mmCIF file of C-alpha atoms in Angstrom:
data_model
loop_
_atom_site.group_PDB
_atom_site.id
_atom_site.type_symbol
_atom_site.label_atom_id
_atom_site.label_comp_id
_atom_site.label_asym_id
_atom_site.label_seq_id
_atom_site.Cartn_x
_atom_site.Cartn_y
_atom_site.Cartn_z
ATOM 1 C CA MET A 7 -23.489 17.074 50.225
ATOM 2 C CA LYS A 8 -20.691 14.311 49.986
ATOM 3 C CA ARG A 9 -19.104 13.603 46.645
ATOM 4 C CA ALA A 10 -19.047 9.408 46.438
ATOM 5 C CA ALA A 11 -17.774 6.791 43.965
ATOM 6 C CA LEU A 12 -19.403 3.189 43.686
ATOM 7 C CA TYR A 13 -17.189 0.445 42.718
ATOM 8 C CA VAL A 14 -18.668 -3.167 42.126
ATOM 9 C CA ARG A 15 -16.899 -5.798 41.081
ATOM 10 C CA VAL A 16 -18.051 -9.692 39.919
ATOM 11 C CA SER A 17 -15.944 -12.507 39.648
ATOM 12 C CA THR A 18 -16.827 -13.836 35.804
ATOM 13 C CA SER A 19 -17.881 -13.235 33.054
ATOM 14 C CA GLY A 20 -21.499 -14.210 33.942
ATOM 15 C CA GLN A 21 -22.374 -12.372 36.522
ATOM 16 C CA THR A 22 -23.724 -8.741 36.681
ATOM 17 C CA THR A 23 -22.858 -5.591 38.406
ATOM 18 C CA GLU A 24 -26.373 -4.285 37.786
ATOM 19 C CA ASN A 25 -28.199 -5.193 41.111
ATOM 20 C CA GLN A 26 -25.489 -3.800 43.366
ATOM 21 C CA GLU A 27 -24.807 -0.810 41.456
ATOM 22 C CA ARG A 28 -29.306 -0.428 41.492
ATOM 23 C CA GLU A 29 -29.144 -1.308 45.296
ATOM 24 C CA LEU A 30 -26.015 1.746 45.961
ATOM 25 C CA ARG A 31 -28.038 4.014 43.939
ATOM 26 C CA ALA A 32 -30.521 3.983 45.874
ATOM 27 C CA VAL A 33 -28.513 4.139 49.083
ATOM 28 C CA ALA A 34 -26.607 7.368 47.832
ATOM 29 C CA LYS A 35 -29.504 8.902 46.307
ATOM 30 C CA LYS A 36 -31.231 8.342 50.521
ATOM 31 C CA ALA A 37 -28.487 9.454 52.094
ATOM 32 C CA GLY A 38 -28.157 12.281 49.515
ATOM 33 C CA TRP A 39 -24.691 11.711 47.867
ATOM 34 C CA GLU A 40 -23.765 12.672 44.187
ATOM 35 C CA ILE A 41 -22.793 9.295 42.147
ATOM 36 C CA VAL A 42 -18.796 10.710 40.764
ATOM 37 C CA GLN A 43 -18.145 8.076 39.517
ATOM 38 C CA VAL A 44 -19.151 4.589 38.549
ATOM 39 C CA TYR A 45 -15.650 1.967 38.823
ATOM 40 C CA GLN A 46 -16.798 -1.174 37.368
ATOM 41 C CA ASP A 47 -14.379 -4.557 36.812
ATOM 42 C CA ALA A 48 -16.722 -7.666 35.548
ATOM 43 C CA GLY A 49 -15.247 -11.250 35.617
ATOM 44 C CA ILE A 50 -12.178 -10.165 37.932
ATOM 45 C CA SER A 51 -11.672 -12.581 41.207
ATOM 46 C CA GLY A 52 -11.208 -10.103 44.225
ATOM 47 C CA VAL A 53 -8.007 -12.381 44.730
ATOM 48 C CA LYS A 54 -6.016 -10.085 42.768
ATOM 49 C CA GLY A 55 -5.276 -7.198 43.518
ATOM 50 C CA ARG A 56 -5.043 -3.464 42.815
ATOM 51 C CA GLU A 57 -2.679 -4.141 39.720
ATOM 52 C CA GLY A 58 -5.247 -6.186 38.213
ATOM 53 C CA ARG A 59 -8.151 -5.020 38.561
ATOM 54 C CA PRO A 60 -8.767 -1.397 36.074
ATOM 55 C CA ALA A 61 -11.363 0.254 37.248
ATOM 56 C CA PHE A 62 -10.075 -0.594 41.377
ATOM 57 C CA ASP A 63 -7.151 1.075 39.971
ATOM 58 C CA ALA A 64 -8.846 3.945 38.966
ATOM 59 C CA LEU A 65 -11.091 4.324 41.459
ATOM 60 C CA CYS A 66 -7.113 4.439 44.029
ATOM 61 C CA LYS A 67 -6.076 7.097 42.148
ATOM 62 C CA ASP A 68 -9.278 9.599 41.572
ATOM 63 C CA ALA A 69 -9.711 9.748 45.648
ATOM 64 C CA ALA A 70 -5.764 10.592 45.540
ATOM 65 C CA ARG A 71 -7.233 13.251 42.945
ATOM 66 C CA ARG A 72 -9.931 14.070 45.787
ATOM 67 C CA ARG A 73 -13.029 13.157 42.787
ATOM 68 C CA PHE A 74 -15.089 12.287 45.874
ATOM 69 C CA ASP A 75 -15.362 11.799 49.498
ATOM 70 C CA MET A 76 -16.924 8.419 49.604
ATOM 71 C CA VAL A 77 -16.238 5.456 48.122
ATOM 72 C CA ALA A 78 -19.548 2.923 48.967
ATOM 73 C CA ALA A 79 -19.235 -0.749 48.009
ATOM 74 C CA TRP A 80 -21.213 -3.937 48.333
ATOM 75 C CA SER A 81 -19.636 -5.184 50.127
ATOM 76 C CA VAL A 82 -16.490 -6.303 51.764
ATOM 77 C CA ASP A 83 -15.776 -9.018 49.564
ATOM 78 C CA ARG A 84 -15.996 -7.015 46.544
ATOM 79 C CA LEU A 85 -13.070 -4.410 47.047
ATOM 80 C CA SER A 86 -10.757 -8.044 47.990
ATOM 81 C CA ARG A 87 -10.222 -11.101 49.934
ATOM 82 C CA SER A 88 -7.428 -10.326 51.681
ATOM 83 C CA LEU A 89 -7.228 -8.288 55.111
ATOM 84 C CA HIS A 90 -3.699 -6.359 54.292
ATOM 85 C CA ASP A 91 -4.895 -5.334 51.210
ATOM 86 C CA LEU A 92 -8.190 -3.584 52.819
ATOM 87 C CA THR A 93 -6.537 -2.598 55.495
ATOM 88 C CA GLY A 94 -4.156 -0.608 53.332
ATOM 89 C CA PHE A 95 -7.034 0.771 50.825
ATOM 90 C CA LEU A 96 -9.017 1.893 54.107
ATOM 91 C CA LYS A 97 -5.871 3.808 55.842
ATOM 92 C CA ASP A 98 -4.915 5.183 51.680
ATOM 93 C CA LEU A 99 -8.995 6.510 52.300
ATOM 94 C CA HIS A 100 -8.725 7.743 55.376
ATOM 95 C CA ALA A 101 -5.810 9.707 55.131
ATOM 96 C CA LEU A 102 -7.253 11.312 52.498
ATOM 97 C CA ASN A 103 -10.385 12.199 54.444
ATOM 98 C CA VAL A 104 -12.559 9.282 52.033
ATOM 99 C CA ASP A 105 -15.047 7.834 54.170
ATOM 100 C CA LEU A 106 -16.582 4.103 53.323
ATOM 101 C CA TYR A 107 -19.525 2.211 53.206
ATOM 102 C CA LEU A 108 -19.819 -1.059 52.629
ATOM 103 C CA HIS A 109 -23.603 -1.904 52.000
ATOM 104 C CA GLN A 110 -24.080 -5.602 53.183
ATOM 105 C CA GLN A 111 -22.182 -5.099 56.222
ATOM 106 C CA GLY A 112 -23.956 -1.555 56.948
ATOM 107 C CA LEU A 113 -20.783 -0.514 57.329
ATOM 108 C CA ASP A 114 -19.628 3.599 57.312
ATOM 109 C CA THR A 115 -16.289 4.185 58.130
ATOM 110 C CA SER A 116 -16.835 8.057 59.294
ATOM 111 C CA THR A 117 -17.484 6.642 62.475
ATOM 112 C CA PRO A 118 -15.237 4.694 64.938
ATOM 113 C CA THR A 119 -17.629 2.029 64.973
ATOM 114 C CA GLY A 120 -17.996 1.622 61.733
ATOM 115 C CA ARG A 121 -13.641 1.912 61.211
ATOM 116 C CA ALA A 122 -13.400 -1.213 63.841
ATOM 117 C CA MET A 123 -16.454 -3.206 62.468
ATOM 118 C CA PHE A 124 -14.914 -3.265 58.873
ATOM 119 C CA GLN A 125 -11.795 -4.732 60.293
ATOM 120 C CA MET A 126 -13.097 -7.449 62.395
ATOM 121 C CA VAL A 127 -15.440 -7.633 58.623
ATOM 122 C CA GLY A 128 -12.047 -8.218 56.777
ATOM 123 C CA VAL A 129 -10.242 -10.771 59.077
ATOM 124 C CA PHE A 130 -13.159 -12.834 57.834
ATOM 125 C CA ALA A 131 -13.000 -12.566 54.078
ATOM 126 C CA GLU A 132 -10.019 -13.147 54.692
ATOM 127 C CA LEU A 133 -11.108 -16.373 55.915
ATOM 128 C CA GLU A 134 -13.404 -17.951 53.869
ATOM 129 C CA ARG A 135 -11.457 -17.398 51.300
ATOM 130 C CA ALA A 136 -8.959 -19.544 52.833
ATOM 131 C CA VAL A 137 -11.562 -22.292 53.482
ATOM 132 C CA ILE A 138 -12.912 -21.838 49.348
ATOM 133 C CA ARG A 139 -9.632 -22.563 48.435
ATOM 134 C CA GLU A 140 -9.243 -25.489 51.348
ATOM 135 C CA ARG A 141 -12.587 -26.984 49.442
ATOM 136 C CA VAL A 142 -11.472 -26.397 45.630
ATOM 137 C CA MET A 143 -8.125 -28.019 46.871
ATOM 138 C CA ALA A 144 -9.381 -31.071 48.073
ATOM 139 C CA GLY A 145 -11.883 -31.653 45.687
#
């Protein structure tokens, strides 16, 4: 049985992580994963790096302590909006033999195809963030 950590995040205090957590718990139950911890960053933008998101930082530290075998998140954009940060996070997880599951994208990095698709999805998450920023700057 895989030991799983769930990571949920929302960008504003007016949003809730409840839906993300409920869906990820259902996935874990169906897959037979044991949830060892839920890491929640509420009201924190994905633009912020690890140091700006306390729960994400704790997740990374606990991965290094090998507290779990799998990280499950709602979507790639819940992890980060930076391709550099995303690929660094994935590299760190795989160096620790920790896999990543992204619900919305249906990605599971325990497979070669899942690892390749994760990198492609990361490119689009960064593009989306840049387009949003341009729109905001343009008024």
